[in-house]
Amino acid sequence: MELSPFYITLKTAAVSTFLTFFIGIGLAFLVLRMKRGKGLADAIITLPMVLPPTVVGFFLLLVFGKRSTLGSFLLEQGIPIVFTWKAAVMAAVIVSLPLMYRTARGAFEQMDENILSAARTLGVSEWRIFWHILLPNSRHGILAGLVLAFTRALGEFGATIMFAGNIPGTTQTMSTAVYAAVQANDYDLAFLWAGALVVFSLFFVVLMSVWVARLSHGKTS
Amino acid sequence: MRLEVSLQKRLRDFTLSVDFVAEDEVFALLGASGCGKSMTLRCIAGLEQPDAGRIVLDGRVLFDSKAGINLSPQERRIGYLFQNYALFPNMTVAENIVFALEGTKEEKKRILAENIARFHLEGLEKAYPAALSGGQQQRVAFARILATGAKLLLLDEPFSALDSHLKWQLELMVMDVLSSLGGAAILVSHARSEAYRMAERIAVMERGTLLTVAGKKEVFRHPATLSGALLTGCKNVSAVTREGEALTAADWGLTLELEGTAVPEDLRYVGIRAHDLSLVEGPGRNTFEMEVVRAIEDVFSYRILLRPIGSGAKPLLWEAAKDVWREASARPRLFIHVPLDRLLWLGR
């Protein structure tokens, strides 16, 4: 049996979550500090969450496809994007980003502004405030965002199949493998990948709730 | 230490516009909540930017709208004590104190030990803020500020979050800290007695402007304005009209004889503090027969609401020692003297 969808799914989800983590937190921090255009920036970053993933994939295809300036430029440089593993990662990042961004932003907003102000008047640099005060005190929300983003990336289908395709051994993930198996009338295989996805997603969500419960318990001690 | 503040900032309901100079002293901004006193502190610390003005600390320009200077809070190095103390929840007491310090490990250790001892925090070094009482949190917040060597302290309602018995102990501690600091402190408060005990000079603030800036005795003796009188705790005020030597306080239903006493030209109100009314034996100048509307027992005194017999006037509040009231309430007729030299002459 071909196990590559399993490895490709894990690899794609891991790499995309790593990227989403930094991009999501960075965007949350930047948007919160924006004086104007906050609502618009917020809406744009959140859009992939509410749009059908196929539409997200379609736009990615437009931006990076052969016919676009960027796509043809990258192709000339010898960096094809569409229907490669990179495209699968990009699709997963875009789709899971709103989850990371929104939970991180919510966590940052919960922070008592006076604590950050106190650090400023004590002479602590903005960089240190971010890493040593804002981030550690927002860890619950950020952790939750991380797990949500990862599980979203695990199950990503629509944008992936539009933008990265369903090439066995390269871009075929567990979720696209389910689709391919059903198309080929192989219900046993479809069952197998579907079951694997359910087990995985459940495992990470349970892990998150246990983790968060333990962290919030340990906070007072 | 010399702090010159001159700033204007448009707020939602009014424009904040304050000018004052504080030197090596405790300077209090006294005002009702929402009058702009905390915003003034935030502007001095660099947490908010005024629309216009200039802030200079010991010759160093912190903010100057004309010259385009606006130092960050980090560069200003002004100690700010927040109302809720704002300790870092993810750090222990010791970590809170050393977090902002620069220098070698040994130096940090020495400064930490000094401040732990100074604020009696021995044994709490490894505790997290959530496990501390309000008073302990405040001591940590002080230790954290003084460890950085700040010479100007801004205290934003420092005692409002504490129980009254703790308040008193901490007030003593803060007074010790301030006198040993060798710098200046600006105290923001809505509690007149707290401001009086701790500060040398008081600025009374209302809707973004300073009404009076003076020594505390002066501010309490001659508040000059109606809101100044109310903020300094004067319970009895009345609008007045003057006709020659007769001064009619309409709200109280009384007409006072001025007996040649000089009063300000722009006089519009008079005030008298509740303990300045006095009980006398019988009729006389500026003495009125009163009836008791209500008498309320307080812890150490009585609060009696009085008005001239037969009038429907707004009652005057008289605060009398318990034995004085016991004696007065036994009398068939009650004569109260309004001493002219204790009246507060109020302009607006």
Coordinates of C-alpha atoms in Angstrom, one line a residue:
Chain A
M1 CA 0.0 0.0 0.0
E2 CA 1.2 3.5 -0.9
L3 CA 1.9 5.4 2.4
S4 CA 3.1 8.7 0.8
P5 CA -0.2 10.6 1.4
F6 CA 0.4 10.0 5.2
Y7 CA 4.0 11.4 5.1
I8 CA 3.1 14.3 2.7
T9 CA 0.1 15.3 4.9
L10 CA 2.3 15.4 8.1
K11 CA 5.1 17.2 6.4
T12 CA 2.9 19.8 4.8
A13 CA 1.0 20.4 8.0
A14 CA 4.2 20.6 10.1
V15 CA 5.9 23.0 7.7
S16 CA 2.8 25.2 7.1
T17 CA 2.1 25.4 10.8
F18 CA 5.6 26.5 11.5
L19 CA 5.2 29.3 9.0
T20 CA 1.7 30.1 10.1
F21 CA 2.8 30.4 13.7
F22 CA 5.3 33.3 12.9
I23 CA 3.2 35.0 10.2
G24 CA 0.0 34.8 12.3
I25 CA 1.6 36.2 15.5
G26 CA 3.4 38.8 13.5
L27 CA 0.3 40.0 11.7
A28 CA -1.8 39.9 15.0
F29 CA 0.8 42.2 16.6
L30 CA 1.1 44.5 13.6
V31 CA -2.7 44.9 13.1
L32 CA -3.2 45.6 16.8
R33 CA -0.8 48.5 16.6
M34 CA -2.3 49.9 13.4
K35 CA -3.9 53.3 13.9
R36 CA -5.8 53.3 10.6
G37 CA -7.1 50.6 8.4
K38 CA -7.4 48.1 11.2
G39 CA -10.8 46.8 10.1
L40 CA -9.7 46.4 6.5
A41 CA -6.5 44.5 7.4
D42 CA -8.5 42.3 9.8
A43 CA -11.0 41.5 7.1
I44 CA -8.4 40.6 4.5
I45 CA -6.5 38.3 6.8
T46 CA -9.7 36.6 7.9
L47 CA -11.1 36.2 4.4
P48 CA -9.6 32.8 3.7
M49 CA -11.5 31.4 6.7
V50 CA -14.9 32.3 5.3
L51 CA -14.2 31.9 1.5
P52 CA -14.7 28.5 0.0
P53 CA -11.2 26.9 -0.1
T54 CA -11.6 26.3 -3.9
V55 CA -11.8 30.1 -4.3
V56 CA -8.7 30.6 -2.3
G57 CA -7.0 28.0 -4.5
F58 CA -8.3 29.7 -7.6
F59 CA -6.8 33.0 -6.6
L60 CA -3.5 31.4 -5.7
L61 CA -3.5 29.8 -9.1
L62 CA -4.1 33.2 -10.7
V63 CA -1.3 34.8 -8.7
F64 CA 1.3 32.1 -9.2
G65 CA 0.2 30.5 -12.4
K66 CA 2.1 30.6 -15.7
R67 CA 0.0 33.5 -17.0
S68 CA 0.8 35.8 -14.2
T69 CA 3.9 38.0 -14.1
L70 CA 5.0 36.6 -10.8
G71 CA 4.4 33.0 -11.8
S72 CA 6.2 33.3 -15.1
F73 CA 9.1 35.2 -13.4
L74 CA 9.5 32.4 -10.8
L75 CA 9.3 29.8 -13.6
E76 CA 12.1 31.6 -15.5
Q77 CA 14.2 31.4 -12.3
G78 CA 13.6 27.7 -12.2
I79 CA 11.1 27.8 -9.3
P80 CA 7.9 26.3 -10.4
I81 CA 5.1 26.7 -7.8
V82 CA 1.8 25.4 -9.2
F83 CA 1.3 21.6 -8.7
T84 CA 4.4 21.2 -6.5
W85 CA 4.7 20.4 -2.8
K86 CA 5.5 24.1 -2.2
A87 CA 2.0 24.9 -3.4
A88 CA 0.5 22.5 -1.0
V89 CA 2.3 24.2 1.9
M90 CA 1.3 27.7 0.6
A91 CA -2.4 26.6 0.4
A92 CA -2.3 25.2 3.9
V93 CA -0.6 28.4 5.2
I94 CA -3.2 30.7 3.7
V95 CA -6.1 28.6 4.8
S96 CA -4.9 28.1 8.4
L97 CA -3.5 31.6 8.9
P98 CA -6.8 33.2 10.0
L99 CA -7.1 30.7 12.8
M100 CA -3.7 31.5 14.2
Y101 CA -4.1 35.2 13.6
R102 CA -7.4 35.5 15.3
T103 CA -6.6 33.5 18.4
A104 CA -3.3 35.3 18.8
R105 CA -4.9 38.6 18.4
G106 CA -7.6 37.7 20.9
A107 CA -4.9 36.6 23.4
F108 CA -3.0 39.9 22.8
E109 CA -6.1 41.9 23.4
Q110 CA -6.7 40.2 26.7
M111 CA -3.4 41.5 28.0
D112 CA -3.6 44.3 30.5
E113 CA -2.3 47.3 28.7
N114 CA -0.9 48.7 31.9
I115 CA 1.6 45.8 32.2
L116 CA 3.1 46.7 28.8
S117 CA 3.1 50.4 29.7
A118 CA 4.8 49.6 33.0
A119 CA 7.5 47.7 31.1
R120 CA 8.0 50.7 28.8
T121 CA 8.4 53.2 31.7
L122 CA 10.9 50.8 33.2
G123 CA 13.0 51.1 30.0
V124 CA 12.4 47.7 28.6
S125 CA 12.7 47.6 24.8
E126 CA 9.6 46.8 22.6
W127 CA 11.3 43.7 21.4
R128 CA 11.9 42.3 24.9
I129 CA 8.4 43.3 25.9
F130 CA 7.1 41.2 23.0
W131 CA 9.1 38.1 23.7
H132 CA 9.2 38.1 27.5
I133 CA 5.9 39.7 28.5
L134 CA 3.3 39.7 25.7
L135 CA 4.1 36.3 24.3
P136 CA 4.4 34.3 27.6
N137 CA 1.3 35.8 29.0
S138 CA -0.7 35.0 25.8
R139 CA 0.6 31.4 25.7
H140 CA -2.9 29.8 26.2
G141 CA -4.4 31.5 23.2
I142 CA -1.3 31.0 21.1
L143 CA -1.2 27.4 21.8
A144 CA -4.8 27.0 21.0
G145 CA -4.2 28.8 17.7
L146 CA -1.3 26.6 16.9
V147 CA -3.3 23.4 17.4
L148 CA -6.2 24.8 15.4
A149 CA -4.0 25.8 12.6
F150 CA -2.2 22.4 12.5
T151 CA -5.5 20.5 12.4
R152 CA -6.9 22.8 9.8
A153 CA -3.7 22.2 7.7
L154 CA -4.1 18.4 8.2
G155 CA -7.5 18.3 6.7
E156 CA -7.0 21.0 4.0
F157 CA -8.6 19.9 0.7
G158 CA -10.1 22.6 -1.6
A159 CA -7.3 25.0 -2.0
T160 CA -4.7 22.2 -2.2
I161 CA -6.4 20.4 -5.0
M162 CA -6.9 23.6 -7.0
F163 CA -3.4 24.9 -6.5
A164 CA -1.2 21.8 -5.8
G165 CA -3.2 19.2 -7.5
N166 CA -3.5 15.6 -6.5
I167 CA -0.2 14.1 -7.7
P168 CA 0.5 10.8 -5.9
G169 CA 3.9 10.9 -4.3
T170 CA 4.2 14.7 -4.5
T171 CA 1.1 16.6 -3.6
Q172 CA -1.4 13.9 -2.8
T173 CA -2.4 14.3 0.9
M174 CA -4.7 12.1 3.0
S175 CA -7.7 14.3 2.2
T176 CA -7.1 14.4 -1.5
A177 CA -6.4 10.7 -1.4
V178 CA -9.9 10.1 0.1
Y179 CA -11.3 12.0 -2.9
A180 CA -9.2 10.2 -5.4
A181 CA -10.2 6.8 -3.9
V182 CA -13.9 7.6 -4.0
Q183 CA -13.5 8.7 -7.6
A184 CA -11.8 5.4 -8.4
N185 CA -14.6 3.5 -6.5
D186 CA -12.0 2.2 -4.0
Y187 CA -14.1 2.6 -0.8
D188 CA -11.8 0.5 1.4
L189 CA -8.9 2.9 0.7
A190 CA -11.2 5.9 1.2
F191 CA -12.2 4.5 4.5
L192 CA -8.7 4.0 5.6
W193 CA -7.5 7.6 4.9
A194 CA -10.8 9.1 6.2
G195 CA -10.3 7.0 9.5
A196 CA -6.7 8.1 9.7
L197 CA -7.7 11.8 9.4
V198 CA -10.4 11.4 12.1
V199 CA -8.0 9.7 14.5
F200 CA -5.3 12.3 13.9
S201 CA -7.4 15.4 14.2
L202 CA -9.1 14.0 17.4
F203 CA -5.7 13.3 18.9
F204 CA -4.4 16.8 18.4
V205 CA -7.6 18.5 19.6
V206 CA -7.6 16.3 22.8
L207 CA -3.9 17.0 23.2
M208 CA -4.7 20.7 23.1
S209 CA -7.4 20.7 25.7
V210 CA -5.3 18.6 28.1
W211 CA -2.4 20.9 27.5
V212 CA -4.4 24.1 28.0
A213 CA -6.1 22.7 31.1
R214 CA -2.7 21.8 32.6
L215 CA -1.2 25.2 31.8
S216 CA -4.0 27.2 33.3
H217 CA -3.9 24.9 36.4
G218 CA -0.2 25.5 36.9
K219 CA -0.5 29.2 36.5
T220 CA -1.5 30.0 40.1
S221 CA 1.2 27.9 41.8
Chain B
M1 CA 15.0 67.8 40.2
R2 CA 12.8 70.2 38.3
L3 CA 9.9 69.2 36.1
E4 CA 8.2 71.7 33.9
V5 CA 5.0 70.6 32.3
S6 CA 2.9 72.5 29.8
L7 CA 0.6 70.5 27.7
Q8 CA -2.6 70.6 25.7
K9 CA -4.5 67.5 24.6
R10 CA -8.0 67.3 23.1
L11 CA -9.9 64.6 24.9
R12 CA -13.4 63.3 24.1
D13 CA -15.4 65.6 26.4
F14 CA -13.0 68.5 27.0
T15 CA -9.5 69.8 26.3
L16 CA -6.7 68.9 28.8
S17 CA -4.6 72.0 29.4
V18 CA -2.2 72.0 32.3
D19 CA 0.9 74.1 33.2
F20 CA 2.9 73.5 36.3
V21 CA 6.4 73.2 37.7
A22 CA 7.3 70.6 40.3
E23 CA 10.6 70.7 42.1
D24 CA 12.0 68.4 44.9
E25 CA 8.6 67.9 46.5
V26 CA 5.5 65.8 46.5
F27 CA 3.1 67.5 44.2
A28 CA -0.5 66.3 44.2
L29 CA -3.1 66.6 41.4
L30 CA -6.5 66.5 43.1
G31 CA -9.6 66.0 41.1
A32 CA -12.7 64.0 40.6
S33 CA -12.4 60.9 38.4
G34 CA -12.3 61.6 34.7
C35 CA -11.0 65.1 35.1
G36 CA -7.8 64.3 33.2
K37 CA -5.3 63.8 36.0
S38 CA -4.3 60.3 35.0
M39 CA -4.0 61.4 31.4
T40 CA -1.6 64.2 32.6
L41 CA 0.6 61.5 34.2
R42 CA 0.5 59.4 31.1
C43 CA 1.6 62.3 29.0
I44 CA 4.5 63.0 31.3
A45 CA 5.6 59.4 31.2
G46 CA 5.4 59.3 27.4
L47 CA 2.6 56.8 27.2
E48 CA 0.3 59.3 25.5
Q49 CA 1.3 62.1 23.2
P50 CA -0.1 65.7 23.9
D51 CA -1.3 67.7 20.9
A52 CA 0.9 70.5 21.9
G53 CA 3.2 71.7 24.7
R54 CA 6.6 71.1 26.3
I55 CA 7.8 68.8 29.0
V56 CA 11.3 69.3 30.5
L57 CA 12.9 67.3 33.2
D58 CA 16.1 68.7 34.7
G59 CA 16.9 70.6 31.5
R60 CA 16.3 67.5 29.4
V61 CA 13.5 68.1 26.9
L62 CA 11.2 65.1 26.9
F63 CA 8.5 66.5 24.7
D64 CA 8.4 69.7 22.6
S65 CA 5.7 69.9 19.9
K66 CA 7.3 72.9 18.2
A67 CA 10.7 71.3 18.0
G68 CA 9.2 67.9 17.1
I69 CA 10.8 66.2 20.2
N70 CA 8.9 63.2 21.7
L71 CA 11.1 60.8 23.7
S72 CA 9.8 57.3 24.1
P73 CA 8.8 56.2 27.6
Q74 CA 11.9 54.0 27.6
E75 CA 14.1 57.0 27.1
R76 CA 12.3 59.2 29.7
R77 CA 13.2 57.0 32.7
I78 CA 10.3 58.2 34.8
G79 CA 8.9 55.8 37.5
Y80 CA 5.2 55.1 37.1
L81 CA 3.2 53.4 39.7
F82 CA 0.0 52.0 38.2
Q83 CA -3.2 51.8 40.1
N84 CA -3.3 48.0 39.7
Y85 CA 0.5 47.8 40.1
A86 CA 0.9 46.1 36.7
L87 CA 3.4 43.4 37.8
F88 CA 4.5 40.9 35.2
P89 CA 2.3 37.9 35.9
N90 CA 4.7 35.4 34.3
M91 CA 7.6 36.4 36.5
T92 CA 8.5 35.9 40.2
V93 CA 9.0 38.8 42.5
A94 CA 12.7 38.7 42.0
E95 CA 12.4 38.5 38.2
N96 CA 10.0 41.4 38.2
I97 CA 12.5 43.5 40.1
V98 CA 15.6 42.7 37.9
F99 CA 13.8 42.4 34.6
A100 CA 14.5 45.9 33.4
L101 CA 18.0 46.2 34.9
E102 CA 21.2 46.4 32.9
G103 CA 24.6 45.5 34.1
T104 CA 26.5 42.4 35.4
K105 CA 25.0 39.6 37.3
E106 CA 26.6 40.8 40.5
E107 CA 25.2 44.3 40.2
K108 CA 21.7 43.0 39.6
K109 CA 22.0 40.7 42.6
R110 CA 23.1 43.6 44.7
I111 CA 20.3 45.9 43.6
L112 CA 17.8 43.0 44.1
A113 CA 19.0 42.3 47.6
E114 CA 18.9 46.1 48.5
N115 CA 15.3 46.5 47.3
I116 CA 14.0 43.2 48.8
A117 CA 15.3 44.4 52.1
R118 CA 14.1 48.0 51.7
F119 CA 10.5 46.9 50.9
H120 CA 10.5 43.9 53.4
L121 CA 9.9 41.3 50.7
E122 CA 12.2 38.7 52.2
G123 CA 10.9 35.2 51.6
L124 CA 8.7 36.3 48.7
E125 CA 11.4 36.3 46.0
K126 CA 10.2 33.2 44.3
A127 CA 6.4 34.0 44.6
Y128 CA 4.3 34.9 41.6
P129 CA 2.3 38.1 41.7
A130 CA -1.0 36.2 41.7
A131 CA -0.1 34.8 45.1
L132 CA 0.6 38.2 46.7
S133 CA -1.8 40.4 48.6
G134 CA -2.5 43.9 47.3
G135 CA -0.1 45.5 49.8
Q136 CA 2.7 43.1 48.8
Q137 CA 2.1 43.7 45.1
Q138 CA 2.4 47.4 45.7
R139 CA 5.7 47.0 47.5
V140 CA 7.0 44.9 44.6
A141 CA 5.9 47.5 42.2
F142 CA 7.8 50.1 44.2
A143 CA 10.9 47.9 44.4
R144 CA 10.8 47.4 40.7
I145 CA 10.6 51.1 39.9
L146 CA 13.3 52.2 42.4
A147 CA 15.7 49.4 41.3
T148 CA 15.9 51.2 37.9
G149 CA 17.1 54.4 39.8
A150 CA 14.2 56.6 38.7
K151 CA 14.3 60.0 40.3
L152 CA 10.8 61.2 39.4
L153 CA 7.9 59.1 40.5
L154 CA 4.4 59.3 39.1
L155 CA 1.8 57.8 41.5
D156 CA -1.6 57.1 39.9
E157 CA -4.2 56.7 42.7
P158 CA -1.7 54.5 44.6
F159 CA -4.0 53.5 47.4
S160 CA -7.4 53.3 45.8
A161 CA -7.3 49.5 45.4
L162 CA -6.5 48.7 49.0
D163 CA -8.4 48.1 52.2
S164 CA -8.4 51.1 54.5
H165 CA -6.3 49.5 57.3
L166 CA -3.6 48.6 54.7
K167 CA -3.9 52.0 53.1
W168 CA -2.6 53.7 56.2
Q169 CA 0.5 51.4 56.5
L170 CA 1.3 51.8 52.9
E171 CA 0.9 55.5 53.0
L172 CA 3.5 55.6 55.8
M173 CA 5.8 53.5 53.7
V174 CA 5.3 55.6 50.6
M175 CA 6.1 58.8 52.6
D176 CA 9.3 57.2 53.8
V177 CA 10.2 56.2 50.2
L178 CA 9.5 59.6 48.9
S179 CA 11.5 61.4 51.5
S180 CA 14.5 59.0 51.0
L181 CA 14.2 59.3 47.2
G182 CA 15.8 62.7 47.0
G183 CA 13.6 63.4 43.9
A184 CA 10.1 64.5 43.1
A185 CA 6.8 62.7 43.0
I186 CA 3.6 63.6 41.4
L187 CA 0.6 62.1 43.2
V188 CA -2.8 61.8 41.5
S189 CA -5.7 61.4 43.9
H190 CA -9.3 62.0 44.3
A191 CA -9.0 61.8 48.1
R192 CA -8.4 65.2 49.6
S193 CA -7.1 63.9 53.0
E194 CA -4.6 61.6 51.2
A195 CA -3.3 64.5 49.1
Y196 CA -3.1 66.8 52.2
R197 CA -1.1 64.3 54.2
M198 CA 1.3 63.3 51.5
A199 CA 1.9 66.4 49.4
E200 CA 3.4 69.8 50.0
R201 CA 1.6 71.5 47.1
I202 CA -1.7 70.7 45.6
A203 CA -3.2 71.5 42.2
V204 CA -7.0 71.2 42.1
M205 CA -8.1 70.0 38.7
E206 CA -11.5 70.1 37.0
R207 CA -12.4 69.1 33.4
G208 CA -8.8 69.3 32.2
T209 CA -7.7 72.5 33.8
L210 CA -5.9 73.4 37.0
L211 CA -8.1 75.7 39.1
T212 CA -5.6 76.5 41.8
V213 CA -2.0 75.5 42.3
A214 CA -0.8 76.3 45.8
G215 CA 0.6 75.1 49.1
K216 CA -1.7 72.6 50.6
K217 CA -2.7 74.8 53.6
E218 CA -3.6 77.6 51.2
V219 CA -5.6 75.3 48.9
F220 CA -7.7 74.1 51.8
R221 CA -8.1 77.5 53.5
H222 CA -8.7 79.5 50.3
P223 CA -10.0 77.2 47.6
A224 CA -11.0 80.3 45.6
T225 CA -13.5 78.3 43.3
L226 CA -16.7 76.4 43.9
S227 CA -15.3 73.1 42.6
G228 CA -12.1 73.7 44.6
A229 CA -14.2 74.1 47.8
L230 CA -16.2 70.9 47.0
L231 CA -13.0 68.9 46.1
T232 CA -11.3 69.9 49.3
G233 CA -14.3 68.6 51.2
C234 CA -16.4 71.7 52.0
K235 CA -19.9 70.4 52.5
N236 CA -21.8 73.7 52.7
V237 CA -21.9 76.1 49.8
S238 CA -24.4 78.7 48.8
A239 CA -24.8 81.3 46.0
V240 CA -24.6 84.8 47.4
T241 CA -25.8 88.3 46.6
R242 CA -24.3 91.4 48.2
E243 CA -26.0 94.6 49.1
G244 CA -23.8 97.0 50.9
E245 CA -22.8 95.3 54.2
A246 CA -25.4 92.6 53.9
L247 CA -24.5 89.3 52.2
T248 CA -27.5 87.0 51.4
A249 CA -26.8 83.3 51.2
A250 CA -29.9 82.3 49.4
D251 CA -29.4 78.5 49.5
W252 CA -29.1 78.6 53.3
G253 CA -31.8 81.2 53.9
L254 CA -29.3 83.4 55.8
T255 CA -28.2 87.0 55.6
L256 CA -24.8 87.7 57.0
E257 CA -23.4 91.1 58.2
L258 CA -20.1 91.8 56.7
E259 CA -18.9 94.2 59.5
G260 CA -16.4 95.8 57.1
T261 CA -14.8 92.5 56.1
A262 CA -13.2 92.8 52.7
V263 CA -14.6 90.3 50.1
P264 CA -13.4 89.6 46.6
E265 CA -15.1 91.6 43.8
D266 CA -16.1 88.5 41.8
L267 CA -17.7 86.8 44.8
R268 CA -20.4 84.4 43.7
Y269 CA -20.5 81.7 46.3
V270 CA -19.6 81.2 49.9
G271 CA -18.7 78.0 51.7
I272 CA -18.2 76.9 55.2
R273 CA -16.8 73.7 56.4
A274 CA -19.0 71.5 58.6
H275 CA -16.7 71.7 61.7
D276 CA -16.4 75.5 61.4
L277 CA -20.0 76.2 62.5
S278 CA -20.1 76.8 66.2
L279 CA -22.6 76.5 69.0
V280 CA -23.2 79.6 71.0
E281 CA -25.3 80.5 74.1
G282 CA -27.7 83.1 72.6
P283 CA -28.4 85.6 69.8
G284 CA -25.7 87.8 68.4
R285 CA -24.1 88.9 65.2
N286 CA -24.2 86.4 62.4
T287 CA -25.8 84.0 64.8
F288 CA -29.0 82.2 63.9
E289 CA -31.6 80.2 65.6
M290 CA -31.7 76.8 63.9
E291 CA -33.9 73.8 63.8
V292 CA -32.6 70.3 63.4
V293 CA -33.7 68.5 60.3
R294 CA -31.7 65.3 61.1
A295 CA -28.9 64.2 63.3
I296 CA -26.8 61.3 62.2
E297 CA -24.3 59.6 64.5
D298 CA -20.9 59.1 63.0
V299 CA -18.0 57.1 64.6
F300 CA -16.4 60.0 66.5
S301 CA -18.9 62.8 65.9
Y302 CA -22.4 63.7 65.0
R303 CA -23.5 65.1 61.6
I304 CA -26.4 67.4 62.1
L305 CA -28.5 69.0 59.3
L306 CA -29.7 72.4 60.3
R307 CA -31.8 75.2 58.8
P308 CA -33.0 78.6 60.1
I309 CA -36.3 78.1 62.0
G310 CA -39.3 78.1 59.8
S311 CA -37.4 78.4 56.5
G312 CA -37.5 75.8 53.8
A313 CA -33.8 76.4 53.0
K314 CA -31.3 73.8 52.0
P315 CA -29.9 72.4 55.3
L316 CA -26.4 73.2 56.5
L317 CA -24.2 70.4 57.7
W318 CA -22.7 70.8 61.1
E319 CA -20.2 68.4 62.4
A320 CA -20.0 68.4 66.2
A321 CA -18.1 66.4 68.8
K322 CA -20.4 63.9 70.5
D323 CA -20.4 65.8 73.9
V324 CA -21.1 69.1 72.2
W325 CA -24.1 67.6 70.4
R326 CA -25.3 66.0 73.6
E327 CA -25.3 69.4 75.3
A328 CA -26.8 71.2 72.3
S329 CA -29.7 68.7 71.9
A330 CA -30.7 69.2 75.5
R331 CA -31.3 73.0 74.9
P332 CA -34.7 74.3 74.2
R333 CA -33.4 76.7 71.5
L334 CA -30.3 76.2 69.3
F335 CA -28.1 79.2 68.3
I336 CA -25.4 78.6 65.7
H337 CA -22.7 81.2 64.9
V338 CA -21.3 81.5 61.3
P339 CA -17.8 82.9 61.8
L340 CA -16.9 85.3 59.0
D341 CA -13.2 84.5 59.3
R342 CA -13.9 80.8 58.5
L343 CA -16.0 81.5 55.4
L344 CA -14.6 80.5 52.0
W345 CA -15.0 83.2 49.4
L346 CA -15.5 81.6 46.1
G347 CA -15.4 83.2 42.7
R348 CA -16.8 80.7 40.2

